[in-house]
CSV table of N, CA and C and ligand atoms in Angstrom, one decimal:
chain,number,residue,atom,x,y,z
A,1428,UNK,N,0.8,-1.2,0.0
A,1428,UNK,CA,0.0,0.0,0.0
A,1428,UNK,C,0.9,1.3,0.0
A,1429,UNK,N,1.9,1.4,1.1
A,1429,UNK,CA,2.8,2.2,1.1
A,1429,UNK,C,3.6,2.3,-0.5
A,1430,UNK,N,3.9,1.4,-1.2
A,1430,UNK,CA,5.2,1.6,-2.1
A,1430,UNK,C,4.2,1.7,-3.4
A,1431,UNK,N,2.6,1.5,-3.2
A,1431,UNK,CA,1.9,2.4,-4.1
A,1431,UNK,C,1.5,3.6,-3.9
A,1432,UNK,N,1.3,4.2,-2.9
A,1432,UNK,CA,1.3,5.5,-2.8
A,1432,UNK,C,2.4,6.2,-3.4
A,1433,UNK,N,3.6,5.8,-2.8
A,1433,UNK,CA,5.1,6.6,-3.1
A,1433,UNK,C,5.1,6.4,-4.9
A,1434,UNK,N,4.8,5.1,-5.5
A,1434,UNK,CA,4.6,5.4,-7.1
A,1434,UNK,C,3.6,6.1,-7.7
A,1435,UNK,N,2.4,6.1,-6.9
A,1435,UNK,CA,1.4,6.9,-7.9
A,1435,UNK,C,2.1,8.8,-7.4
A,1436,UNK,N,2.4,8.9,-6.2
A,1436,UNK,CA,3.0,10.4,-5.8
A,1436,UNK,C,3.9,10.9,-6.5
A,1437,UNK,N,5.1,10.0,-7.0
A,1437,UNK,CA,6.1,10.2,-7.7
A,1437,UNK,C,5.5,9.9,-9.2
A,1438,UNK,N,5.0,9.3,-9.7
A,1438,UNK,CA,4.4,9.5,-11.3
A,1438,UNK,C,3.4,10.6,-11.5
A,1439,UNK,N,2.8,11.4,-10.7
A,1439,UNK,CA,2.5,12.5,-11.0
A,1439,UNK,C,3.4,13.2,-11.8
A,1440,UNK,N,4.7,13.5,-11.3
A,1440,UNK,CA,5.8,14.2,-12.3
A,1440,UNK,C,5.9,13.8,-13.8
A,1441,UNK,N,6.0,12.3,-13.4
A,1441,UNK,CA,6.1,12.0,-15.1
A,1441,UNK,C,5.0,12.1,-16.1
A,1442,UNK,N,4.0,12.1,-15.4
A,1442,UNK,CA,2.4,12.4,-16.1
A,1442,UNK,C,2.7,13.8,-16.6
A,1443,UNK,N,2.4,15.0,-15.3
A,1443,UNK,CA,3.2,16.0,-16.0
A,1443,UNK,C,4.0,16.6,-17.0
A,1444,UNK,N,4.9,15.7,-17.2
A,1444,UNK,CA,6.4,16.1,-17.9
A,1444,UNK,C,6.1,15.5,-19.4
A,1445,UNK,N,5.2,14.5,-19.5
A,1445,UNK,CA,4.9,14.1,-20.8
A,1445,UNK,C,3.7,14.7,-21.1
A,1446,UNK,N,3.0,15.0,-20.1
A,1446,UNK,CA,1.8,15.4,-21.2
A,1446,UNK,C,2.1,17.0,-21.4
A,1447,UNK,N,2.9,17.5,-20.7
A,1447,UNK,CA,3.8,19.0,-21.3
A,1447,UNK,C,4.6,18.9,-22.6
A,1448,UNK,N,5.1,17.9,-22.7
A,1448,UNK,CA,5.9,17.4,-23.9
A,1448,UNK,C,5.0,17.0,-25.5
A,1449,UNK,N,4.1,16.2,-24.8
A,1449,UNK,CA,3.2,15.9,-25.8
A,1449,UNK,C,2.4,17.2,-26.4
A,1450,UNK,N,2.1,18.0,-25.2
A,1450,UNK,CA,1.4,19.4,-25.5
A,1450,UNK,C,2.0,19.9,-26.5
A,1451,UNK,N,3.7,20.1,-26.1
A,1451,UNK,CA,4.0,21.1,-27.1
A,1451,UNK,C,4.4,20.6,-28.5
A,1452,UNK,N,4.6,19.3,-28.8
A,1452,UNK,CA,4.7,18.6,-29.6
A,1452,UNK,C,3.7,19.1,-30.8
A,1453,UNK,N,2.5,18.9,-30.4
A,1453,UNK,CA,1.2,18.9,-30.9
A,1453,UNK,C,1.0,20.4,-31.9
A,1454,UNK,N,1.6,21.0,-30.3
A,1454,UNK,CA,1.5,22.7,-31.4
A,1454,UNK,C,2.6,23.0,-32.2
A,1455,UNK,N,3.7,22.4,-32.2
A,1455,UNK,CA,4.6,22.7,-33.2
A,1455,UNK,C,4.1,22.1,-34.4
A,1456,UNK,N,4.3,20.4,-34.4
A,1456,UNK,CA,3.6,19.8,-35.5
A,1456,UNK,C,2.5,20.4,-35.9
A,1457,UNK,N,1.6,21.2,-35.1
A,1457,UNK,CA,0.1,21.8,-35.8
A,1457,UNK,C,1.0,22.7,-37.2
A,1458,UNK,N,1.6,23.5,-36.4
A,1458,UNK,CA,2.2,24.4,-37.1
A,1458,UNK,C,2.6,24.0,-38.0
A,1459,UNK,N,3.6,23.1,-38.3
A,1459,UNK,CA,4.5,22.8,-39.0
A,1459,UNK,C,3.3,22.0,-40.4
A,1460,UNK,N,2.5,21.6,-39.7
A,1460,UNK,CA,1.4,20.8,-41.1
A,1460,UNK,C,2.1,19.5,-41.3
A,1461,UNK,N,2.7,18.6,-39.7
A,1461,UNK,CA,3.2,17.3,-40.0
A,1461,UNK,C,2.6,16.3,-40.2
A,1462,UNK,N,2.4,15.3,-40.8
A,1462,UNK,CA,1.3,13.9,-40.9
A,1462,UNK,C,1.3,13.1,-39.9
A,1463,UNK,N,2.7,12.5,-39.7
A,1463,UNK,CA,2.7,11.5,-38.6
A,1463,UNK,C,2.9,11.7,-37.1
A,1464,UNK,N,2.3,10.7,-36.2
A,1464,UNK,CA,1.7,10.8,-35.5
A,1464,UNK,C,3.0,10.9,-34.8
A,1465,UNK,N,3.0,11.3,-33.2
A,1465,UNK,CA,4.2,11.2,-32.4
A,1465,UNK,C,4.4,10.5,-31.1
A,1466,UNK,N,5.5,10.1,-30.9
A,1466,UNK,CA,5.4,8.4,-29.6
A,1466,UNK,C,5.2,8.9,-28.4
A,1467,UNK,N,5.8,10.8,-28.4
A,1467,UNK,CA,5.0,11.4,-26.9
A,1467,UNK,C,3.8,11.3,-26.8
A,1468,UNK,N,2.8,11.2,-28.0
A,1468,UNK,CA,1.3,11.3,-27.5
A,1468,UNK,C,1.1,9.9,-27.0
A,1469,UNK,N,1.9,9.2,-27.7
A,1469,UNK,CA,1.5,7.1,-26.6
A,1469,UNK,C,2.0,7.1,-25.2
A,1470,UNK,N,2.9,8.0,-25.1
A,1470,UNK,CA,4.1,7.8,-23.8
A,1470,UNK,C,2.5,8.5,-22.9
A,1471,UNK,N,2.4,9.4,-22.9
A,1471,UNK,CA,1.3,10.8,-22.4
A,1471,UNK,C,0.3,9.8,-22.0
A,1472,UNK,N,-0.2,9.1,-22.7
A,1472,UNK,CA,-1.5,8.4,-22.4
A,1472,UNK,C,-0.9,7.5,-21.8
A,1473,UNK,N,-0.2,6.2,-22.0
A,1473,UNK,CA,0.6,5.2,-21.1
A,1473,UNK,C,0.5,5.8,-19.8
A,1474,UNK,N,1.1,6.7,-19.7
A,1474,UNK,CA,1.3,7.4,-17.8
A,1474,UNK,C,-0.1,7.7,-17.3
A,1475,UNK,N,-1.3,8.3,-18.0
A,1475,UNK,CA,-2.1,8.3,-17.3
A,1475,UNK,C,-2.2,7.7,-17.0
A,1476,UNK,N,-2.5,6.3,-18.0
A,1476,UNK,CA,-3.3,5.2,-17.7
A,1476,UNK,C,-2.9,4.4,-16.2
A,1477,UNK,N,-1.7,4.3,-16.4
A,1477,UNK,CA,-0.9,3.4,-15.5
A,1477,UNK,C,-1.6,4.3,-13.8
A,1478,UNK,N,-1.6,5.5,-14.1
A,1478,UNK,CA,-1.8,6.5,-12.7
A,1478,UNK,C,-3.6,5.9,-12.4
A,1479,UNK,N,-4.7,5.8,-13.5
A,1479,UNK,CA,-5.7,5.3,-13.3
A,1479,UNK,C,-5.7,3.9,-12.6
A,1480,UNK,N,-4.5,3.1,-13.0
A,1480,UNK,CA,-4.7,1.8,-12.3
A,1480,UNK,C,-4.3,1.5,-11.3
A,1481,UNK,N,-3.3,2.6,-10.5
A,1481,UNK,CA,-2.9,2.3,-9.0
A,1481,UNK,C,-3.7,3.0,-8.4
A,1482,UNK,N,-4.3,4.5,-9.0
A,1482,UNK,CA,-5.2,4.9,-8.4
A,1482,UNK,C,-6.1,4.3,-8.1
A,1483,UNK,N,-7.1,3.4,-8.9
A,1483,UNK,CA,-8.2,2.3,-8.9
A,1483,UNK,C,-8.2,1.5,-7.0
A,1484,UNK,N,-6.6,0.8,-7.7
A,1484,UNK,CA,-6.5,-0.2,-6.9
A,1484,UNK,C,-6.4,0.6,-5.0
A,1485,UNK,N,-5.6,2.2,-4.9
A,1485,UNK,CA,-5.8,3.1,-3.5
A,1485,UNK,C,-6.8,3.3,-3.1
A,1486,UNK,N,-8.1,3.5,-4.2
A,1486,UNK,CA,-9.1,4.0,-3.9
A,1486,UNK,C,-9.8,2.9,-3.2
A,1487,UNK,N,-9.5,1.2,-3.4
A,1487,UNK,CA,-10.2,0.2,-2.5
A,1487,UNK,C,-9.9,0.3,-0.9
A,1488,UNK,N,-8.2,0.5,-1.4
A,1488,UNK,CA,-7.5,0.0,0.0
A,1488,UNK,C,-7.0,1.6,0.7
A,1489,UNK,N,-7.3,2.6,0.4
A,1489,UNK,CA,-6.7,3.9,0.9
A,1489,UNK,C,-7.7,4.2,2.3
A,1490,UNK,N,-7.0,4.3,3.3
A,1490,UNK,CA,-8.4,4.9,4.6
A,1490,UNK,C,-8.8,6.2,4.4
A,1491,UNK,N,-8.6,6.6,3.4
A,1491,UNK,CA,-8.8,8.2,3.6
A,1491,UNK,C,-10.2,8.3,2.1
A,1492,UNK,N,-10.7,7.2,1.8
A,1492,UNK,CA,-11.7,6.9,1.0
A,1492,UNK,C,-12.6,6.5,2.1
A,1493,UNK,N,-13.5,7.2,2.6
A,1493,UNK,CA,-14.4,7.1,3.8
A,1493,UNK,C,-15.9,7.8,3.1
A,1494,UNK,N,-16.9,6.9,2.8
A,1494,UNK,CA,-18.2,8.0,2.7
A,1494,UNK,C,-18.4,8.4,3.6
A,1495,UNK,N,-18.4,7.9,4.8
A,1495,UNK,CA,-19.5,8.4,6.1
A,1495,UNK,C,-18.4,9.7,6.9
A,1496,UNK,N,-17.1,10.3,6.6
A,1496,UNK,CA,-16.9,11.0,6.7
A,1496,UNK,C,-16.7,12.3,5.7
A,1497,UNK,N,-17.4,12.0,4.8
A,1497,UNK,CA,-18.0,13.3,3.5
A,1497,UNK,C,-17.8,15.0,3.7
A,1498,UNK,N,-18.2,14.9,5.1
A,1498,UNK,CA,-18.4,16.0,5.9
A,1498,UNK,C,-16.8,16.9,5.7
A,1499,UNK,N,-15.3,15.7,6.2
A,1499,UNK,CA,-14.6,16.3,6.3
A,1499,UNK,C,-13.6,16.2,4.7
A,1500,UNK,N,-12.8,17.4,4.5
A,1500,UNK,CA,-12.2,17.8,3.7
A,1500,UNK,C,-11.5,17.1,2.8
A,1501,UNK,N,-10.3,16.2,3.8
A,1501,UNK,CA,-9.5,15.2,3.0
A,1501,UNK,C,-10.2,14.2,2.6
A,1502,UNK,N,-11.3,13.8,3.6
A,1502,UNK,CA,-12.0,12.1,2.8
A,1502,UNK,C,-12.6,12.6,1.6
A,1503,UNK,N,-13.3,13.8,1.4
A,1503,UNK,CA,-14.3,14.3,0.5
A,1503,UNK,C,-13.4,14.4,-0.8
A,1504,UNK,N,-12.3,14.8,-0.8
A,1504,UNK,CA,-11.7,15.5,-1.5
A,1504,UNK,C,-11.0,13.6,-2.3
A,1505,UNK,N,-10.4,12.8,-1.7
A,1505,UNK,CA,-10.0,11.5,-2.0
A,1505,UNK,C,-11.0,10.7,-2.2
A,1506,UNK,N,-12.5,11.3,-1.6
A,1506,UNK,CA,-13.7,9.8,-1.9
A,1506,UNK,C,-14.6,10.2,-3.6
A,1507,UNK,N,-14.2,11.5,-3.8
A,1507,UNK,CA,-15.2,12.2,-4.5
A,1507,UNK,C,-14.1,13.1,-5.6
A,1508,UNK,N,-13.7,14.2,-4.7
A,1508,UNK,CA,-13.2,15.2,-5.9
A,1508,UNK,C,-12.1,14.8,-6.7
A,1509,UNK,N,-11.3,14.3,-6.1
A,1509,UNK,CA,-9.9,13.7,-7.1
A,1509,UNK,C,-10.4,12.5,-7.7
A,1510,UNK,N,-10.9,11.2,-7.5
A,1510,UNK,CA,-11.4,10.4,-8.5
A,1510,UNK,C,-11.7,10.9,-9.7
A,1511,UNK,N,-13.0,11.7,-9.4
A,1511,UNK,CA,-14.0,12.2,-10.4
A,1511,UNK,C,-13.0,13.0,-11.6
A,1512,UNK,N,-12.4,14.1,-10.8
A,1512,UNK,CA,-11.7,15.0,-11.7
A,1512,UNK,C,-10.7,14.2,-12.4
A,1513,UNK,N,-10.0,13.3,-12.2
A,1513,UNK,CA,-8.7,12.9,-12.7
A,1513,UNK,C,-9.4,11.7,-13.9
A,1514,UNK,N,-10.3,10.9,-13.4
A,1514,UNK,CA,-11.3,10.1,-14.6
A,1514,UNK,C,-11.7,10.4,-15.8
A,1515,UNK,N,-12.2,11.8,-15.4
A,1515,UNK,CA,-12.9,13.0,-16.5
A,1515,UNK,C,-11.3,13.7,-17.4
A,1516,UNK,N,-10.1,14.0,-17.0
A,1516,UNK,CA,-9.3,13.9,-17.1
A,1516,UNK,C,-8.5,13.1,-18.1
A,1517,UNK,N,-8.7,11.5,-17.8
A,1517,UNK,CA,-8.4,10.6,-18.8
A,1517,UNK,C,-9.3,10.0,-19.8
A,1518,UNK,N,-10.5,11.0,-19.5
A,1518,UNK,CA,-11.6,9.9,-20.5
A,1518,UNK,C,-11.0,11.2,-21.9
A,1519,UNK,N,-10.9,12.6,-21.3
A,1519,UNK,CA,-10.3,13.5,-22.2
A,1519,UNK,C,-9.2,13.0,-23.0
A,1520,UNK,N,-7.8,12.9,-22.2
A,1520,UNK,CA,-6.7,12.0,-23.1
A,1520,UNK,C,-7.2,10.7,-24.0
A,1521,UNK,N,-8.2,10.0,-23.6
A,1521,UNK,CA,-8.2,9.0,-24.3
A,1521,UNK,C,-9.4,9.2,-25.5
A,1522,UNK,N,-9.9,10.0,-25.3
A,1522,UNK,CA,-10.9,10.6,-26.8
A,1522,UNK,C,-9.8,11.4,-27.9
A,1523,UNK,N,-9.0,12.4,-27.1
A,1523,UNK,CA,-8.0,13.0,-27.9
A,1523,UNK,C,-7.3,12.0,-28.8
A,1524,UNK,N,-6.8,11.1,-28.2
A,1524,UNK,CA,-5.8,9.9,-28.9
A,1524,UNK,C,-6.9,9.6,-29.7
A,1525,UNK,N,-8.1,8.7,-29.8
A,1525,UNK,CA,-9.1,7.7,-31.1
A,1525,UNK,C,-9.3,8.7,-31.7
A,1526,UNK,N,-9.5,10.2,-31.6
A,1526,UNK,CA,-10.0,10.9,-32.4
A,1526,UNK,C,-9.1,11.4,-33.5
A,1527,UNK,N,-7.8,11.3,-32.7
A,1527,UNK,CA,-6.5,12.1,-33.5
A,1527,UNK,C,-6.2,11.2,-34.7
A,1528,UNK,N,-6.2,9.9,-33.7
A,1528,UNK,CA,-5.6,8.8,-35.0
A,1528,UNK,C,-6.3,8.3,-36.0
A,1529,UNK,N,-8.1,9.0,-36.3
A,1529,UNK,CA,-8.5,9.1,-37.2
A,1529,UNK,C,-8.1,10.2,-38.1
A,1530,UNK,N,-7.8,11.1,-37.7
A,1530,UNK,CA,-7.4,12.5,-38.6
A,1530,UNK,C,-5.7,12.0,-39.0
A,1531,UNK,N,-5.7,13.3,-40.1
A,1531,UNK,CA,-4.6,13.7,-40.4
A,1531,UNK,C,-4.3,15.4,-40.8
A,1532,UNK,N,-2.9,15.2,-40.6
A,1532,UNK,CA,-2.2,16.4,-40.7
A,1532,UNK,C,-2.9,16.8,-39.7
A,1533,UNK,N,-2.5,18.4,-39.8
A,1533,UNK,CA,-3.0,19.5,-38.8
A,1533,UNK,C,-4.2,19.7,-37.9
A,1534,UNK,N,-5.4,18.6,-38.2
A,1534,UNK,CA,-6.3,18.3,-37.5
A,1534,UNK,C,-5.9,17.1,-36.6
A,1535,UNK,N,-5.0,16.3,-36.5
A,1535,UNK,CA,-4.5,15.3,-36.1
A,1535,UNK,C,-3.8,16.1,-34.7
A,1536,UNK,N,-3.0,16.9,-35.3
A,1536,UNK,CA,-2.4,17.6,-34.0
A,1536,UNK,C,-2.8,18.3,-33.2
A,1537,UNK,N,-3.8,19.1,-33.8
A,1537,UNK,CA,-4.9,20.2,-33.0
A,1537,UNK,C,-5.5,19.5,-32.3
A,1538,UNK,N,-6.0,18.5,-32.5
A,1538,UNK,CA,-6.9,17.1,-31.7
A,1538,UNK,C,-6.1,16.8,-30.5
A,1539,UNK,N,-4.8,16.8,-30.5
A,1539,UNK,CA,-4.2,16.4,-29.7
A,1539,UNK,C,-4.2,17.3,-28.8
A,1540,UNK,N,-3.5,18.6,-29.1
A,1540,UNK,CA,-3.7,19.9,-28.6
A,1540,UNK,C,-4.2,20.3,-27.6
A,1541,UNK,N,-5.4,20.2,-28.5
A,1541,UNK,CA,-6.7,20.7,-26.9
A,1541,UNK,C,-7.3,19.9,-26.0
A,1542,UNK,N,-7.5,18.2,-26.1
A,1542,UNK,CA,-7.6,17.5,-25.5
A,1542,UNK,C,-6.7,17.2,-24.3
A,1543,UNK,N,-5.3,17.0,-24.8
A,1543,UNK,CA,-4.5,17.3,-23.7
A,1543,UNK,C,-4.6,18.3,-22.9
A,1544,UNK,N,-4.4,19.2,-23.5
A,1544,UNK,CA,-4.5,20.8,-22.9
A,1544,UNK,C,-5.6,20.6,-21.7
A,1545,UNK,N,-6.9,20.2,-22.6
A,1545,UNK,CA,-8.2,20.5,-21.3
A,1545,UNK,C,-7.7,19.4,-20.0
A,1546,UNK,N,-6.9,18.5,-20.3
A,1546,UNK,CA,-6.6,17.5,-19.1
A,1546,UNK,C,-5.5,17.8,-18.4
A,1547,UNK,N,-4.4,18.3,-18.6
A,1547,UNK,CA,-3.7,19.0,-17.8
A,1547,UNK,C,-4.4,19.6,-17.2
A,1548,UNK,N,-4.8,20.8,-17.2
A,1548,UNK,CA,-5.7,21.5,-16.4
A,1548,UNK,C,-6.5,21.1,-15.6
A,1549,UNK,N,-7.2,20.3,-15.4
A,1549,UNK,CA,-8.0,19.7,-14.6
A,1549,UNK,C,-6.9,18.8,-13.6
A,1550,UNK,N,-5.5,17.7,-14.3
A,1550,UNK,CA,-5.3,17.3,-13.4
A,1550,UNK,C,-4.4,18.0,-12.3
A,1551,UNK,N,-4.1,19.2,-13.1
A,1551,UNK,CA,-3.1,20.5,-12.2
A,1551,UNK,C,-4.4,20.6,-11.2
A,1552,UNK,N,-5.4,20.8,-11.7
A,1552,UNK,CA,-6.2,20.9,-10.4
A,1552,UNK,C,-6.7,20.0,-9.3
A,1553,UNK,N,-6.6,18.7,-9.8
A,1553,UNK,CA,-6.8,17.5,-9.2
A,1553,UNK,C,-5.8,16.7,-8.0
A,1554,UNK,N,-4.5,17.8,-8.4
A,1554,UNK,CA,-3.7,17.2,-7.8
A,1554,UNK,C,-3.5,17.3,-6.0
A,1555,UNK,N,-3.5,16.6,-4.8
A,1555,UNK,CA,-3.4,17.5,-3.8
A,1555,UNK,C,-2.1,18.1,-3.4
A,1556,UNK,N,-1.5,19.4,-3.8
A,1556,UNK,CA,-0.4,19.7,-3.9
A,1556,UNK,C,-0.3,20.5,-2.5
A,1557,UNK,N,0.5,20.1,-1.5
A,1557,UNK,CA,0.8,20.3,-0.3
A,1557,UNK,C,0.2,21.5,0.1
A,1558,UNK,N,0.4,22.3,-0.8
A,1558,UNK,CA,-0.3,23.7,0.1
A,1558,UNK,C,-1.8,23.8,-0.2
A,1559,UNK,N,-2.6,22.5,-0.4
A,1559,UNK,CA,-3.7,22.7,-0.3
A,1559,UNK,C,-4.5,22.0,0.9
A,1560,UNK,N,-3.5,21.6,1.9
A,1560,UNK,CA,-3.4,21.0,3.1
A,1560,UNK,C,-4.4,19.8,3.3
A,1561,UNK,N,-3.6,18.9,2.1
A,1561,UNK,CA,-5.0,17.9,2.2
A,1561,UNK,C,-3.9,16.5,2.6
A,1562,UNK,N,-3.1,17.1,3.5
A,1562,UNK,CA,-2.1,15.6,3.8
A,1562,UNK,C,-1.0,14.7,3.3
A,1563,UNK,N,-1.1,15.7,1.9
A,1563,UNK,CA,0.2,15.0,0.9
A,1563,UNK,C,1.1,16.2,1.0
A,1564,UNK,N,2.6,15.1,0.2
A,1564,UNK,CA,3.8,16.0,0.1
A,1564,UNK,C,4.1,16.2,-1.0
A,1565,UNK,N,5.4,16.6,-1.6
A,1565,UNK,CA,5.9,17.1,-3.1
A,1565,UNK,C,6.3,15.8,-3.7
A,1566,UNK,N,6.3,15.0,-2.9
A,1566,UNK,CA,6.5,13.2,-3.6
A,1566,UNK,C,5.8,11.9,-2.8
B,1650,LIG,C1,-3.2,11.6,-13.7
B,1650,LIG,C2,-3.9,11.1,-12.7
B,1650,LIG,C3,-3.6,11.2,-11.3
B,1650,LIG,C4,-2.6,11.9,-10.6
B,1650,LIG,C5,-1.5,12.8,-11.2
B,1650,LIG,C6,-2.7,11.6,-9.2
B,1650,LIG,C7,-1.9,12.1,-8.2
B,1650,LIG,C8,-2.0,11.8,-6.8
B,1650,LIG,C9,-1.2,12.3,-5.8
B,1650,LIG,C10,0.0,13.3,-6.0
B,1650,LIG,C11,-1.6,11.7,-4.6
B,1650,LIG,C12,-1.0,12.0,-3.2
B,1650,LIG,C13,-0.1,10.9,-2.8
B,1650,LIG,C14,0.6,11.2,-1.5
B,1650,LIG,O1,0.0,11.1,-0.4
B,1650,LIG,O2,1.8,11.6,-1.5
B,1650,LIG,C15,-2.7,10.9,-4.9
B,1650,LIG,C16,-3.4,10.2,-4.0
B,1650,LIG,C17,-4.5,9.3,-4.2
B,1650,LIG,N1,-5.0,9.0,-5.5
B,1650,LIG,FE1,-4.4,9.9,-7.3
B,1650,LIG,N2,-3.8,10.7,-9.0
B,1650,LIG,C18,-4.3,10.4,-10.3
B,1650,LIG,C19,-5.4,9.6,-10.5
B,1650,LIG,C20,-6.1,8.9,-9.6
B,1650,LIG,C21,-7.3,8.1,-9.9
B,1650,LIG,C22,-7.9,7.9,-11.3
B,1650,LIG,C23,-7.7,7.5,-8.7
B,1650,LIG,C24,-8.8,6.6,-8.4
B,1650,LIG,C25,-9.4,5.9,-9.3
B,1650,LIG,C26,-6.8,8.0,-7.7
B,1650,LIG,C27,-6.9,7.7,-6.3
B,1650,LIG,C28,-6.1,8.2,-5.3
B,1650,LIG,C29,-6.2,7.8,-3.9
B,1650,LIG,C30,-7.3,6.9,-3.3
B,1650,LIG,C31,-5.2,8.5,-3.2
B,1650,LIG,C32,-5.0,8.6,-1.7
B,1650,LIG,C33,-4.0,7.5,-1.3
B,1650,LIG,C34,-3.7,7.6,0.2
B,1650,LIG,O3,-2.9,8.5,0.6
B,1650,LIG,O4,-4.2,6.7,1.0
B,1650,LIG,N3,-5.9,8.8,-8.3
B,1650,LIG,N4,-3.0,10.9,-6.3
């Protein structure tokens, strides 16, 4: 339980770092009017995915997944708002990807674009980043 928390804590970074990567990828190639497709947007979605499945499995065994304590902040926030947000998050990445890889050229990359885009944002917001005092640290 412990050495999944410390992986899904520490792959937040790499989720980050690729789908920043993938981001920018997307808008250059937009620019550029490239055709084929790029291995950051597999890497980008691989990391979510992988963060969906240890998260899955924390959300059985985590104590801090409590209904009957709703009321308070960290359970609410681990039973309800980060799930939700971070799900919504990947259903985004993973529409961007089926949708991209039907297009081509510069519709291909703009697909990428904003789909990523709208999910970073959400998981920047999803994340509980220490100074939101919900019990986590910077890893
Ligand atoms: C990109 C997606 C995600 C990111 C970046 C992310 C990030 C994080 C971070 C940074 C923590 C705090 C860890 C710590 O205490 O140091 C955390 C905790 C947690 N996450 Fe996620 N998460 C993601 C998706 C999910 C999903 C989809 C679920 C559930 C299905 C989930 C369930 C949990 C649970 C239950 C905890 C609390 C574990 C505990 O401390 O007992 N996460 N997550």
């Amino acid at each position: 339980m412990n050495a999944l928390i410390r992986a899904h804590s520490g792959l937040r970074y790499v989720v980050l770092a690729l789908l920043l990567a993938a981001i920018f990828t997307a808008y250059s190639n937009w620019q550029k009017g490239k055709q084929e497709d790029s291995k950051i947007y597999l890497f980008a979605f691989i990391a979510t995915h992988t963060q969906l499945l240890i998260g899955l499995i924390l959300y059985f065994l985590s104590p801090k997944v409590n209904f009957d304590l709703l009321g308070e902040k960290v359970f609410r926030f681990y039973s309800i708002e980060h799930v939700f947000m971070m799900i919504i998050a990947i259903v985004l990445i993973t529409l961007g990807r089926i949708r991209s890889k039907k297009l081509t050229g510069a519709d291909k990359h703009r697909t990428v674009l904003y789909f990523y885009a709208m999910a970073l944002i959400i998981i920047l917001v999803a994340i509980p980043w220490p100074f939101r005092n919900l019990g986590a640290g910077w890893f």
